[in-house]
Tab-separated table of C-alpha atoms and ligand atoms in Angstrom:
chain	number	residue	atom	x	y	z
A	1	MET	CA	93.932	109.353	118.546
A	2	THR	CA	91.005	106.980	118.400
A	3	SER	CA	87.542	107.740	119.747
A	4	ILE	CA	84.073	106.205	119.589
A	5	ARG	CA	81.021	107.901	118.083
A	6	ASP	CA	77.685	106.296	117.222
A	7	ASN	CA	79.223	102.963	118.249
A	8	ARG	CA	81.868	103.281	115.493
A	9	LEU	CA	85.605	103.715	115.850
A	10	TYR	CA	87.120	107.007	114.682
A	11	ILE	CA	90.732	107.815	113.993
A	12	GLY	CA	90.973	111.576	114.320
A	13	VAL	CA	87.870	112.931	112.581
A	14	PHE	CA	87.436	109.914	110.274
A	15	SER	CA	85.498	106.748	110.988
A	16	ALA	CA	87.377	103.529	110.274
A	17	ASP	CA	84.517	102.464	107.982
A	18	GLU	CA	84.756	105.581	105.838
A	19	LEU	CA	88.562	105.233	105.601
A	20	LEU	CA	88.190	101.706	104.210
A	21	GLU	CA	85.425	102.895	101.908
A	22	ARG	CA	87.688	105.637	100.555
A	23	PHE	CA	91.100	103.923	100.438
A	24	GLY	CA	90.244	100.208	100.323
A	25	SER	CA	91.087	97.351	102.668
A	26	PRO	CA	93.385	96.497	104.342
A	27	LEU	CA	94.869	99.834	105.307
A	28	TYR	CA	97.492	101.187	107.684
A	29	VAL	CA	96.381	104.497	109.172
A	30	TYR	CA	98.707	106.812	111.090
A	31	ASP	CA	97.740	109.753	113.240
A	32	ALA	CA	100.207	112.645	112.905
A	33	ALA	CA	99.063	114.346	116.123
A	34	THR	CA	99.979	111.283	118.209
A	35	ILE	CA	103.482	111.088	116.726
A	36	ARG	CA	104.086	114.802	117.377
A	37	GLU	CA	102.763	114.485	120.915
A	38	ARG	CA	105.022	111.507	121.722
A	39	PHE	CA	108.059	113.277	120.325
A	40	ARG	CA	107.361	116.383	122.386
A	41	VAL	CA	106.767	114.404	125.579
A	42	LEU	CA	110.056	112.571	125.218
A	43	ARG	CA	111.936	115.766	124.360
A	44	ASP	CA	110.410	117.613	127.315
A	45	VAL	CA	111.155	114.968	129.956
A	46	LEU	CA	114.868	115.067	129.169
A	47	ILE	CA	116.206	117.938	131.202
A	48	PHE	CA	119.658	118.053	129.761
A	49	PRO	CA	121.076	120.867	127.644
A	50	ASP	CA	122.409	118.929	124.660
A	51	THR	CA	120.065	116.154	123.674
A	52	ASP	CA	119.342	114.492	120.325
A	53	LEU	CA	116.425	112.182	119.726
A	54	HIS	CA	117.324	109.875	116.859
A	55	TYR	CA	114.133	108.314	115.536
A	56	ALA	CA	114.863	104.580	115.067
A	57	CYS	CA	113.228	104.475	111.675
A	58	LYS	CA	113.294	100.677	111.463
A	59	ALA	CA	109.974	100.997	113.306
A	60	ASN	CA	108.344	102.719	110.349
A	61	THR	CA	110.082	104.222	107.339
A	62	ASN	CA	107.172	105.856	105.602
A	63	VAL	CA	108.695	109.065	104.223
A	64	ALA	CA	105.707	111.122	105.409
A	65	ILE	CA	106.498	110.042	108.982
A	66	LEU	CA	110.210	110.691	108.495
A	67	ARG	CA	109.443	114.203	107.253
A	68	LEU	CA	107.032	114.857	110.101
A	69	LEU	CA	109.674	113.888	112.662
A	70	ARG	CA	112.347	115.905	110.866
A	71	GLU	CA	110.119	118.949	111.169
A	72	GLU	CA	109.782	118.214	114.895
A	73	GLY	CA	113.578	118.282	115.235
A	74	ALA	CA	114.390	114.566	115.293
A	75	CYS	CA	117.630	113.014	114.067
A	76	ILE	CA	117.757	109.455	112.654
A	77	ASP	CA	119.035	106.078	113.795
A	78	ALA	CA	119.488	104.014	110.638
A	79	VAL	CA	120.209	100.290	110.574
A	80	SER	CA	120.847	99.832	106.863
A	81	PRO	CA	122.056	101.827	103.868
A	82	GLY	CA	118.447	101.665	102.648
A	83	GLU	CA	117.281	103.507	105.740
A	84	VAL	CA	120.041	106.087	105.240
A	85	TYR	CA	118.865	106.532	101.675
A	86	LEU	CA	115.266	107.078	102.803
A	87	ALA	CA	116.311	109.477	105.581
A	88	LEU	CA	118.393	111.563	103.157
A	89	TYR	CA	115.450	111.511	100.748
A	90	ALA	CA	113.207	112.795	103.550
A	91	GLY	CA	115.576	115.736	104.013
A	92	PHE	CA	117.692	114.752	107.015
A	93	ALA	CA	121.179	116.267	106.841
A	94	PRO	CA	123.936	113.598	106.892
A	95	ASP	CA	125.239	114.854	110.240
A	96	ARG	CA	121.841	114.128	111.807
A	97	ILE	CA	121.965	110.450	110.864
A	98	LEU	CA	123.793	107.831	112.923
A	99	PHE	CA	124.240	104.390	111.396
A	100	THR	CA	124.119	101.320	113.638
A	101	GLY	CA	124.340	98.209	111.492
A	102	ASN	CA	125.197	94.600	112.195
A	103	ASN	CA	127.573	92.510	110.034
A	104	VAL	CA	128.166	95.475	107.755
A	105	THR	CA	129.956	94.878	104.442
A	106	ASP	CA	132.762	96.995	102.986
A	107	GLU	CA	130.433	98.049	100.163
A	108	GLU	CA	127.912	99.293	102.691
A	109	MET	CA	130.603	101.219	104.572
A	110	ALA	CA	131.766	102.771	101.303
A	111	TYR	CA	128.211	104.004	100.682
A	112	LEU	CA	127.996	105.448	104.198
A	113	LEU	CA	131.375	107.164	103.807
A	114	ALA	CA	130.313	108.667	100.497
A	115	GLN	CA	127.166	110.011	102.170
A	116	ARG	CA	129.243	111.336	105.143
A	117	ILE	CA	127.305	109.287	107.717
A	118	LEU	CA	128.838	108.559	111.122
A	119	ILE	CA	129.028	104.819	111.835
A	120	ASN	CA	128.584	102.975	115.084
A	121	ILE	CA	131.178	100.237	114.838
A	122	ASP	CA	129.720	96.866	115.852
A	123	SER	CA	132.694	94.443	115.822
A	124	LEU	CA	136.501	94.324	115.872
A	125	SER	CA	136.381	93.074	112.285
A	126	GLN	CA	134.395	96.117	111.214
A	127	LEU	CA	136.726	98.408	113.157
A	128	GLU	CA	139.745	97.024	111.382
A	129	ARG	CA	138.127	97.144	107.938
A	130	TYR	CA	136.815	100.646	108.483
A	131	GLY	CA	140.253	101.780	109.687
A	132	ARG	CA	141.765	100.555	106.431
A	133	MET	CA	139.068	102.236	104.331
A	134	ALA	CA	138.895	105.562	106.118
A	135	PRO	CA	141.921	106.231	108.355
A	136	GLY	CA	141.845	109.469	110.316
A	137	THR	CA	138.045	109.738	110.409
A	138	ASP	CA	135.526	109.835	113.246
A	139	ILE	CA	133.730	106.748	114.518
A	140	SER	CA	131.365	105.801	117.272
A	141	LEU	CA	131.323	102.438	119.063
A	142	ARG	CA	128.373	100.198	119.804
A	143	ILE	CA	129.115	98.579	123.141
A	144	ASN	CA	127.317	95.503	124.443
A	145	PRO	CA	126.893	96.522	128.082
A	146	ASP	CA	126.511	92.880	129.130
A	147	THR	CA	122.963	93.432	130.248
A	148	GLY	CA	119.749	93.361	128.255
A	149	SER	CA	115.989	93.654	128.465
A	150	GLY	CA	112.999	93.380	126.149
A	151	HIS	CA	109.359	92.353	125.752
A	152	HIS	CA	110.417	89.003	124.260
A	153	ASP	CA	113.657	86.994	124.038
A	154	HIS	CA	113.845	87.959	120.354
A	155	CYS	CA	114.013	91.623	121.369
A	156	ILE	CA	116.909	91.537	123.849
A	157	THR	CA	120.062	93.007	122.345
A	158	GLY	CA	122.504	93.103	125.269
A	159	GLY	CA	124.263	90.355	127.207
A	160	PRO	CA	126.453	87.421	126.188
A	161	ASP	CA	123.816	85.812	123.922
A	162	SER	CA	123.470	88.936	121.824
A	163	LYS	CA	125.197	89.247	118.449
A	164	PHE	CA	125.297	93.041	118.717
A	165	GLY	CA	128.136	95.339	119.633
A	166	LEU	CA	131.665	95.262	120.947
A	167	CYS	CA	132.336	93.645	124.308
A	168	LEU	CA	133.394	95.372	127.480
A	169	ASP	CA	136.490	93.155	127.647
A	170	GLN	CA	137.649	94.319	124.196
A	171	LEU	CA	138.319	97.936	125.142
A	172	ASP	CA	142.128	97.682	124.950
A	173	GLU	CA	141.947	96.035	121.541
A	174	ILE	CA	139.468	98.656	120.361
A	175	ARG	CA	141.807	101.411	121.449
A	176	ALA	CA	144.804	99.795	119.789
A	177	LEU	CA	142.940	99.260	116.502
A	178	SER	CA	141.557	102.785	116.437
A	179	ASP	CA	144.945	104.302	117.267
A	180	ARG	CA	146.573	102.276	114.517
A	181	SER	CA	144.269	103.854	111.911
A	182	LYS	CA	144.084	107.209	113.701
A	183	LEU	CA	140.336	106.817	114.095
A	184	GLN	CA	138.812	109.286	116.518
A	185	VAL	CA	136.205	107.724	118.807
A	186	VAL	CA	133.659	110.521	119.177
A	187	GLY	CA	130.689	108.531	120.443
A	188	LEU	CA	129.649	105.566	122.540
A	189	HIS	CA	126.420	103.694	122.005
A	190	ALA	CA	124.417	100.910	123.612
A	191	HIS	CA	120.968	99.534	122.875
A	192	VAL	CA	119.848	96.825	125.251
A	193	GLY	CA	116.501	95.797	123.836
A	194	SER	CA	113.028	96.765	122.838
A	195	GLY	CA	109.698	97.098	124.615
A	196	ILE	CA	111.071	98.131	128.011
A	197	LEU	CA	108.400	99.360	130.416
A	198	ASP	CA	110.601	99.604	133.490
A	199	ALA	CA	113.459	102.112	133.771
A	200	GLU	CA	115.578	99.849	135.993
A	201	PRO	CA	117.209	97.570	133.337
A	202	PHE	CA	117.756	100.580	131.127
A	203	MET	CA	119.562	102.445	133.917
A	204	LYS	CA	121.760	99.403	134.517
A	205	ALA	CA	122.977	99.659	130.925
A	206	VAL	CA	123.427	103.426	131.329
A	207	ASP	CA	125.810	102.791	134.219
A	208	ALA	CA	127.702	100.126	132.273
A	209	LEU	CA	128.138	102.429	129.273
A	210	LEU	CA	129.188	105.417	131.359
A	211	GLY	CA	131.881	103.177	132.835
A	212	VAL	CA	133.466	103.041	129.356
A	213	VAL	CA	133.578	106.817	128.823
A	214	PRO	CA	136.965	107.408	130.553
A	215	TYR	CA	138.642	105.041	128.062
A	216	PHE	CA	138.191	107.450	125.188
A	217	ALA	CA	139.495	111.002	125.364
A	218	HIS	CA	137.710	112.576	122.403
A	219	LEU	CA	134.086	111.683	123.006
A	220	THR	CA	131.425	114.216	122.136
A	221	PHE	CA	128.325	112.100	122.801
A	222	VAL	CA	126.900	109.069	124.545
A	223	ASP	CA	123.924	107.328	122.935
A	224	PHE	CA	121.848	105.090	125.200
A	225	GLY	CA	119.776	103.638	122.362
A	226	GLY	CA	116.038	103.125	122.324
A	227	GLY	CA	113.703	100.494	123.637
A	228	PHE	CA	111.054	102.513	125.466
A	229	GLY	CA	107.918	100.419	125.462
A	230	VAL	CA	104.261	101.253	125.119
A	231	PRO	CA	101.452	99.326	126.795
A	232	TYR	CA	99.792	96.935	124.330
A	233	ALA	CA	97.780	94.696	126.673
A	234	PRO	CA	95.224	96.044	129.166
A	235	ASP	CA	97.296	94.811	132.124
A	236	GLU	CA	100.481	96.557	130.994
A	237	ARG	CA	101.362	99.808	132.701
A	238	PRO	CA	102.991	102.535	130.623
A	239	LEU	CA	106.615	103.407	131.254
A	240	ASP	CA	106.715	106.290	133.723
A	241	ILE	CA	108.330	108.557	131.187
A	242	ARG	CA	108.747	111.532	133.534
A	243	ASP	CA	110.478	109.456	136.157
A	244	PHE	CA	112.621	107.885	133.436
A	245	GLY	CA	113.523	111.315	132.019
A	246	ASP	CA	114.432	112.624	135.487
A	247	ARG	CA	116.581	109.637	136.317
A	248	LEU	CA	118.440	109.613	133.033
A	249	SER	CA	118.957	113.396	132.923
A	250	SER	CA	120.206	113.632	136.482
A	251	ARG	CA	122.443	110.561	136.134
A	252	PHE	CA	123.997	112.020	132.995
A	253	ARG	CA	124.270	115.534	134.454
A	254	ASP	CA	126.066	114.210	137.546
A	255	PHE	CA	128.307	112.071	135.384
A	256	CYS	CA	129.310	114.987	133.138
A	257	ALA	CA	129.958	117.187	136.200
A	258	ALA	CA	132.281	114.563	137.712
A	259	TYR	CA	133.894	113.852	134.328
A	260	GLY	CA	134.550	117.575	133.813
A	261	ARG	CA	133.098	117.791	130.298
A	262	LEU	CA	129.610	118.236	128.938
A	263	LEU	CA	128.777	115.450	126.490
A	264	ARG	CA	125.735	115.254	124.229
A	265	LEU	CA	123.021	112.851	125.291
A	266	LYS	CA	121.426	110.796	122.530
A	267	LEU	CA	118.481	108.400	122.552
A	268	GLU	CA	116.995	106.296	119.749
A	269	PRO	CA	113.279	105.817	120.281
A	270	GLY	CA	111.360	103.927	117.619
A	271	ARG	CA	108.270	102.244	119.029
A	272	TYR	CA	107.587	104.984	121.579
A	273	LEU	CA	107.087	107.565	118.840
A	274	VAL	CA	104.973	105.665	116.347
A	275	ALA	CA	103.413	102.477	117.784
A	276	GLU	CA	100.311	104.065	119.266
A	277	ALA	CA	99.847	106.318	116.244
A	278	GLY	CA	99.171	103.400	113.905
A	279	THR	CA	96.120	101.221	113.263
A	280	LEU	CA	95.760	98.369	110.815
A	281	LEU	CA	92.231	98.333	109.421
A	282	THR	CA	91.059	95.112	107.840
A	283	ARG	CA	87.677	93.840	106.746
A	284	CYS	CA	86.146	90.598	107.964
A	285	ASN	CA	85.046	88.418	105.046
A	286	THR	CA	84.448	85.055	106.724
A	287	VAL	CA	83.041	83.947	110.062
A	288	LYS	CA	83.584	80.223	110.448
A	289	THR	CA	82.764	77.991	113.400
A	290	ASN	CA	83.653	74.484	114.464
A	291	ARG	CA	82.825	72.635	117.632
A	292	LEU	CA	85.479	74.547	119.570
A	293	LYS	CA	86.057	77.868	117.915
A	294	THR	CA	84.769	80.832	116.006
A	295	PHE	CA	87.302	81.999	113.440
A	296	VAL	CA	87.036	85.524	112.119
A	297	GLY	CA	88.771	85.648	108.739
A	298	VAL	CA	90.026	89.013	107.502
A	299	ASP	CA	91.648	90.287	104.295
A	300	SER	CA	95.084	90.677	105.908
A	301	GLY	CA	97.439	88.397	107.842
A	302	LEU	CA	100.937	87.841	109.116
A	303	HIS	CA	102.338	89.293	105.878
A	304	HIS	CA	101.015	92.676	107.048
A	305	LEU	CA	101.505	92.396	110.812
A	306	ILE	CA	103.670	89.549	112.062
A	307	ARG	CA	104.047	90.536	115.708
A	308	TYR	CA	101.579	87.990	117.135
A	309	PRO	CA	103.042	84.910	115.384
A	310	LEU	CA	106.591	86.109	115.975
A	311	TYR	CA	106.457	87.333	119.575
A	312	ASN	CA	103.020	86.324	120.786
A	313	ALA	CA	102.499	90.085	120.904
A	314	TYR	CA	99.190	91.488	122.075
A	315	HIS	CA	97.330	94.006	119.914
A	316	GLU	CA	93.985	95.406	120.948
A	317	ILE	CA	91.364	94.489	118.319
A	318	VAL	CA	88.195	96.508	118.032
A	319	ASN	CA	85.156	95.858	115.894
A	320	ALA	CA	85.256	99.356	114.419
A	321	SER	CA	81.809	98.972	112.783
A	322	CYS	CA	80.129	98.062	116.077
A	323	VAL	CA	82.369	98.860	119.033
A	324	SER	CA	80.008	97.793	121.832
A	325	GLY	CA	77.870	94.795	121.048
A	326	GLU	CA	77.510	91.387	122.590
A	327	LEU	CA	80.974	90.111	123.519
A	328	LEU	CA	81.887	86.835	121.816
A	329	VAL	CA	85.112	84.861	121.842
A	330	TYR	CA	87.028	84.805	118.552
A	331	ASP	CA	90.235	83.679	116.931
A	332	VAL	CA	91.060	86.402	114.402
A	333	CYS	CA	93.040	85.080	111.451
A	334	GLY	CA	94.349	86.141	108.069
A	335	GLN	CA	94.605	84.796	104.521
A	336	ILE	CA	98.052	83.256	104.707
A	337	CYS	CA	98.718	79.576	104.284
A	338	GLU	CA	100.419	79.124	107.674
A	339	SER	CA	98.784	77.767	110.815
A	340	SER	CA	100.343	80.615	112.807
A	341	ASP	CA	98.500	83.243	110.769
A	342	PHE	CA	96.531	84.838	113.613
A	343	PHE	CA	96.206	88.287	115.108
A	344	THR	CA	94.851	86.859	118.348
A	345	ARG	CA	93.235	83.747	119.793
A	346	ASN	CA	90.403	83.368	122.286
A	347	ARG	CA	89.709	87.079	122.492
A	348	SER	CA	86.379	88.615	123.528
A	349	ILE	CA	85.361	91.131	120.891
A	350	SER	CA	82.055	92.834	120.154
A	351	CYS	CA	79.989	90.537	117.869
A	352	ILE	CA	81.585	90.492	114.388
A	353	ARG	CA	79.629	90.107	111.163
A	354	GLU	CA	81.046	89.561	107.707
A	355	GLY	CA	81.721	92.997	106.213
A	356	ASP	CA	82.658	94.607	109.538
A	357	THR	CA	85.841	96.633	109.830
A	358	LEU	CA	88.312	95.438	112.432
A	359	ALA	CA	90.864	97.842	113.865
A	360	ILE	CA	94.124	96.359	115.110
A	361	LEU	CA	95.517	99.010	117.396
A	362	ASN	CA	99.065	100.113	118.259
A	363	ALA	CA	100.339	98.835	114.932
A	364	GLY	CA	102.400	101.887	113.923
A	365	ALA	CA	105.766	100.366	114.898
A	366	TYR	CA	107.149	97.182	113.311
A	367	GLY	CA	103.884	96.685	111.442
A	368	PHE	CA	104.251	97.727	107.814
A	369	ALA	CA	108.037	97.806	108.359
A	370	MET	CA	108.049	94.015	108.837
A	371	SER	CA	105.495	93.240	106.145
A	372	SER	CA	106.206	90.981	103.188
A	373	ASN	CA	104.757	89.665	99.950
A	374	TYR	CA	104.455	86.128	101.307
A	375	ASN	CA	101.892	84.068	99.402
A	376	SER	CA	102.298	86.689	96.646
A	377	ARG	CA	99.999	89.038	98.485
A	378	PRO	CA	100.416	92.752	97.783
A	379	ARG	CA	101.119	95.026	100.758
A	380	PRO	CA	98.411	97.404	101.979
A	381	ALA	CA	98.186	101.137	101.427
A	382	GLU	CA	99.142	103.672	104.125
A	383	VAL	CA	97.271	106.836	105.049
A	384	LEU	CA	98.424	109.706	107.267
A	385	ILE	CA	95.751	111.633	109.106
A	386	ASP	CA	96.650	115.180	110.027
A	387	GLY	CA	93.784	117.328	111.330
A	388	ASP	CA	90.991	117.233	108.775
A	389	LYS	CA	93.208	115.685	106.072
A	390	ALA	CA	93.569	111.997	105.316
A	391	GLN	CA	96.417	111.663	102.858
A	392	LEU	CA	97.434	108.537	100.974
A	393	VAL	CA	101.164	108.200	101.712
A	394	ARG	CA	101.723	104.797	100.117
A	395	ARG	CA	99.588	103.284	97.413
A	396	ARG	CA	98.378	99.727	97.695
A	397	GLU	CA	100.658	97.293	95.892
A	398	THR	CA	99.385	95.636	92.724
A	399	PHE	CA	100.090	92.345	90.994
A	400	GLU	CA	102.574	94.225	88.780
A	401	ASP	CA	104.572	95.013	91.928
A	402	LEU	CA	104.947	91.284	92.472
A	403	LEU	CA	106.771	91.092	89.144
A	404	ARG	CA	108.714	94.355	89.479
A	405	SER	CA	112.118	92.873	90.280
A	406	GLN	CA	111.742	89.535	88.533
A	407	ILE	CA	113.524	88.901	85.250
A	408	THR	CA	110.985	87.141	83.117
A	409	ASP	CA	112.528	86.928	79.632
B	1	LLP	N1	118.356	101.467	118.338
B	1	LLP	C1	118.784	100.256	117.923
B	1	LLP	C2	120.214	100.037	117.691
B	1	LLP	C3	117.844	99.222	117.703
B	1	LLP	O1	118.278	98.031	117.289
B	1	LLP	C4	116.477	99.462	117.914
B	1	LLP	C5	115.478	98.407	117.687
B	1	LLP	C6	116.085	100.744	118.357
B	1	LLP	C7	117.063	101.715	118.556
B	1	LLP	C8	114.658	101.114	118.590
B	1	LLP	O2	114.019	100.305	119.525
B	1	LLP	P1	112.555	100.715	120.016
B	1	LLP	O3	112.652	102.093	120.649
B	1	LLP	O4	111.688	100.763	118.822
B	1	LLP	O5	112.173	99.655	120.955
B	1	LLP	N2	110.367	93.972	115.801
B	1	LLP	C9	110.330	94.103	117.250
B	1	LLP	C10	111.237	95.200	117.728
B	1	LLP	C11	112.680	95.043	117.267
B	1	LLP	C12	113.536	96.220	117.616
B	1	LLP	C13	114.854	96.169	116.925
B	1	LLP	N3	115.757	97.242	117.276
B	1	LLP	C14	108.873	94.299	117.687
B	1	LLP	O6	107.985	94.347	116.839
B	1	LLP	O7	108.602	94.353	118.887
């Protein structure tokens, strides 16, 4: 959690300035207490006997965070064999990992089979190929519930425009294909989008997915995916998580009662667990003005946090070295050779001087995870704060890392 002391920003017991002093800039900092708290809140609002929270680790795959959530009792939603590999490395048992991939190759399925990971089948093609590779095994189905929602068009994963999942009008074909290969459908899954702050669209998808349950006689679970948003901008209201938990639990309880069988309830939160726990710290090195603008140049950019250029996403930006000073209007930009390389435009921030530390808040989800080496820039280091400990959990990349996979002779 962040706080302000002596006009400086603190993350836990450490000031942002001292963290940059100690670990260098730029730096991703994660607060363990916030992640634990979010996990517990979500677990506690679901009043249903058999519930699994699968952390959607695409949001942040730092192994320290994976381990922390494993210790809390999380399972994993993995989107790639690489994520499965990291989850296994972090100590998750194979039966606590569910794989939901898109356009999955036979080689990838062979890896998942070898690791004994349950797969959410995403297309008829995949169903047929998987049936040939592994007849008689268990599968789960990702269904496109024909409805979607998200904080940006790029983050809507349900409805006819979405490339994800099997369609509601393919159920007969799905059954025929699974019967042919004696595949047992043990789970149903839907994920309608990301950054949802209103329970209504989510509940619409819940209803659509529950409508599919009677088609399959051997189900053990229904997985409603993730997508629970967090407020980024000051005018955004948080999702009423208690109300959401009540509605989902009672809807599912009533459904199971009418259906005559208790199924497991699964969810796949990513952002909700880690977004607010993460801060990107970066140092201002250049303040530049023209007749219209004041540009604040920092030692980071879209290669470290791409959410503003990609989704016009809002991140709170604090001058961590001087939290309350005269408010001035800035465009905060990075070092990348792209005109979209901004963290914000026209934002009032406490007067920034060269050398100040800027804190870009709520950067724990889809921050480092979407980073790149564009412009041959190394990625930043990552630090996990837990109580009075600040532990380096990923070293800063070096120039040698830029050559690591290149064949140069
Ligand atoms: N399950 C599935 C199958 C997903 O595809 C996703 C996210 C999640 C769960 C977790 O969603 P969450 O709870 O984190 O919203 N890069 C975007 C977000 C893309 C999300 C992709 N899928 C962003 O920065 O806003």
